[in-house]
Amino acid sequence: MLEVRNLVKRFGAVQALKGISFCLYPGEIVALLGPNGAGKTTTIRCIMGLNRPTAGTVLVEGRPHTDPAVRMKVGLVPEIPTVYGLLTVWEHLRFVALAYRLREWEARAQRLLQELDLWEKRNSLGNALSKGMKQKVLLSMVLLHEPDVVLMDEPLTGLDPQAQREFKQYVLDLRAGGHAILMSTHMLDTVERLCDRALVLKQGTLLAEGSLDSLRARFHLPSSTPLEDIFLEATRAEATGAEATSAEATGVEATSAEEPVPGPAPTQAEQPPQEPGGRKEGR
Ligand code: ATP
């Protein structure tokens, strides 16, 4: 469903991604793990087209991710929950419905807002919402149009325990519906119970990839080893072999200026084009 090949991203002198490759298949949840600065957000932003890859290929159902025909098949729940300050909650969902030409979306939108405990806030402006509420608005926008590939960058941050539980159920429902989910997170306990596979990044290199059992076997860990220990073991290991394909090996040159991927405006309504106040604005 999604194929990332030798993805390289440089920000001037910083090599954020050094040539990572992986695939996502229908009906799976893949955890994207790594220490701070490993390149998780950069990976997700490159797939979305919010960062222009320095080199490498991102294919969605075999077509370049910049192709308008497949661009709508990828959705994002971003790390920084940025909503349109002057649109109401309901208008955010209407915006998605218009962008994706959804029909008879209102009943589903109402149900989503009720389930996410946002129905009472449907007429509130974006800038009057708490961080957790903004996160729920973005989540409801993704869930409304249900893209084939759902990218989530630290999606649980800011959600209260009840919302986290509902969120996890939504993720499982998406998987059951055949969607592919890539979720970056530091919440290893949570993701351990959700994910089918994990990708472990460090300093822009994919150190390890596989089911938790295969990772345990690879690092010679007992079968009961929790994901946290697998993660610590994997990130202690040195990058070797194919999983450590470096930017040097690709021979690409750095690009210093950051520009969005060319093509039509991003159709993922869940990531407003302006990111006022976002930490990662302007990447
Ligand atoms: P965290 O877990 O802390 O969110 P991460 O794994 O998401 O980290 P990224 O945000 O992808 O990491 O950052 C990867 C590397 O790229 C870091 O060294 C970071 O400093 C660098 N980087 C990211 N964005 C930019 C930018 N716009 N300009 C320069 N360097 C950047």
PDB file of C-alpha atoms and ligand atoms in Angstrom, residues 11 14-16 34-43 79 153-154 184 186 279-283, ligand 1:
ATOM      1  CA  PHE A  11      18.238  20.045   6.355  1.00  0.00           C
ATOM      2  CA  VAL A  14      21.760  17.942   9.201  1.00  0.00           C
ATOM      3  CA  GLN A  15      21.140  14.465   7.811  1.00  0.00           C
ATOM      4  CA  ALA A  16      17.726  13.725   9.236  1.00  0.00           C
ATOM      5  CA  GLY A  34      13.182   5.995  17.875  1.00  0.00           C
ATOM      6  CA  PRO A  35      14.885   8.305  20.341  1.00  0.00           C
ATOM      7  CA  ASN A  36      14.394  12.063  20.095  1.00  0.00           C
ATOM      8  CA  GLY A  37      15.733  13.361  16.806  1.00  0.00           C
ATOM      9  CA  ALA A  38      15.756   9.907  15.189  1.00  0.00           C
ATOM     10  CA  GLY A  39      13.809  11.152  12.173  1.00  0.00           C
ATOM     11  CA  LYS A  40      10.266   9.924  12.894  1.00  0.00           C
ATOM     12  CA  THR A  41       8.482  13.190  12.203  1.00  0.00           C
ATOM     13  CA  THR A  42      10.672  13.857   9.181  1.00  0.00           C
ATOM     14  CA  THR A  43       9.742  10.442   7.771  1.00  0.00           C
ATOM     15  CA  GLU A  79       2.149  15.874  16.300  1.00  0.00           C
ATOM     16  CA  ASP A 153       2.700  11.420  14.756  1.00  0.00           C
ATOM     17  CA  GLU A 154       2.533  11.035  18.535  1.00  0.00           C
ATOM     18  CA  SER A 184       5.138   7.356  15.667  1.00  0.00           C
ATOM     19  CA  HIS A 186       7.272   7.121  22.568  1.00  0.00           C
ATOM     20  CA  ARG A 279       7.240  23.899  16.504  1.00  0.00           C
ATOM     21  CA  LYS A 280       7.949  22.341  13.161  1.00  0.00           C
ATOM     22  CA  GLU A 281       6.562  25.150  11.073  1.00  0.00           C
ATOM     23  CA  GLY A 282       8.433  25.944   7.933  1.00  0.00           C
ATOM     24  CA  ARG A 283      10.323  22.715   7.564  1.00  0.00           C
TER      25      ARG A 283
HETATM   26  P1  ATP B   1      11.205  13.534  18.469  1.00  0.00           P
HETATM   27  O1  ATP B   1      11.001  12.161  19.025  1.00  0.00           O
HETATM   28  O2  ATP B   1      12.025  14.390  19.369  1.00  0.00           O
HETATM   29  O3  ATP B   1       9.941  14.216  18.006  1.00  0.00           O
HETATM   30  P2  ATP B   1      11.912  12.769  15.736  1.00  0.00           P
HETATM   31  O4  ATP B   1      12.372  11.359  15.701  1.00  0.00           O
HETATM   32  O5  ATP B   1      10.546  13.066  15.281  1.00  0.00           O
HETATM   33  O6  ATP B   1      12.179  13.368  17.181  1.00  0.00           O
HETATM   34  P3  ATP B   1      12.716  14.678  13.734  1.00  0.00           P
HETATM   35  O7  ATP B   1      11.849  15.768  14.243  1.00  0.00           O
HETATM   36  O8  ATP B   1      12.327  13.961  12.516  1.00  0.00           O
HETATM   37  O9  ATP B   1      12.977  13.612  14.883  1.00  0.00           O
HETATM   38  O10 ATP B   1      14.178  15.275  13.534  1.00  0.00           O
HETATM   39  C1  ATP B   1      15.222  14.502  12.950  1.00  0.00           C
HETATM   40  C2  ATP B   1      16.460  15.382  12.823  1.00  0.00           C
HETATM   41  O11 ATP B   1      16.218  16.398  11.863  1.00  0.00           O
HETATM   42  C3  ATP B   1      16.868  16.078  14.102  1.00  0.00           C
HETATM   43  O12 ATP B   1      18.279  16.135  14.148  1.00  0.00           O
HETATM   44  C4  ATP B   1      16.298  17.467  13.924  1.00  0.00           C
HETATM   45  O13 ATP B   1      17.061  18.420  14.623  1.00  0.00           O
HETATM   46  C5  ATP B   1      16.452  17.649  12.430  1.00  0.00           C
HETATM   47  N1  ATP B   1      15.460  18.577  11.878  1.00  0.00           N
HETATM   48  C6  ATP B   1      14.137  18.362  11.804  1.00  0.00           C
HETATM   49  N2  ATP B   1      13.538  19.415  11.219  1.00  0.00           N
HETATM   50  C7  ATP B   1      14.503  20.300  10.909  1.00  0.00           C
HETATM   51  C8  ATP B   1      14.526  21.583  10.272  1.00  0.00           C
HETATM   52  N3  ATP B   1      13.413  22.159   9.825  1.00  0.00           N
HETATM   53  N4  ATP B   1      15.708  22.181  10.124  1.00  0.00           N
HETATM   54  C9  ATP B   1      16.856  21.600  10.540  1.00  0.00           C
HETATM   55  N5  ATP B   1      16.908  20.395  11.148  1.00  0.00           N
HETATM   56  C10 ATP B   1      15.749  19.756  11.327  1.00  0.00           C
END
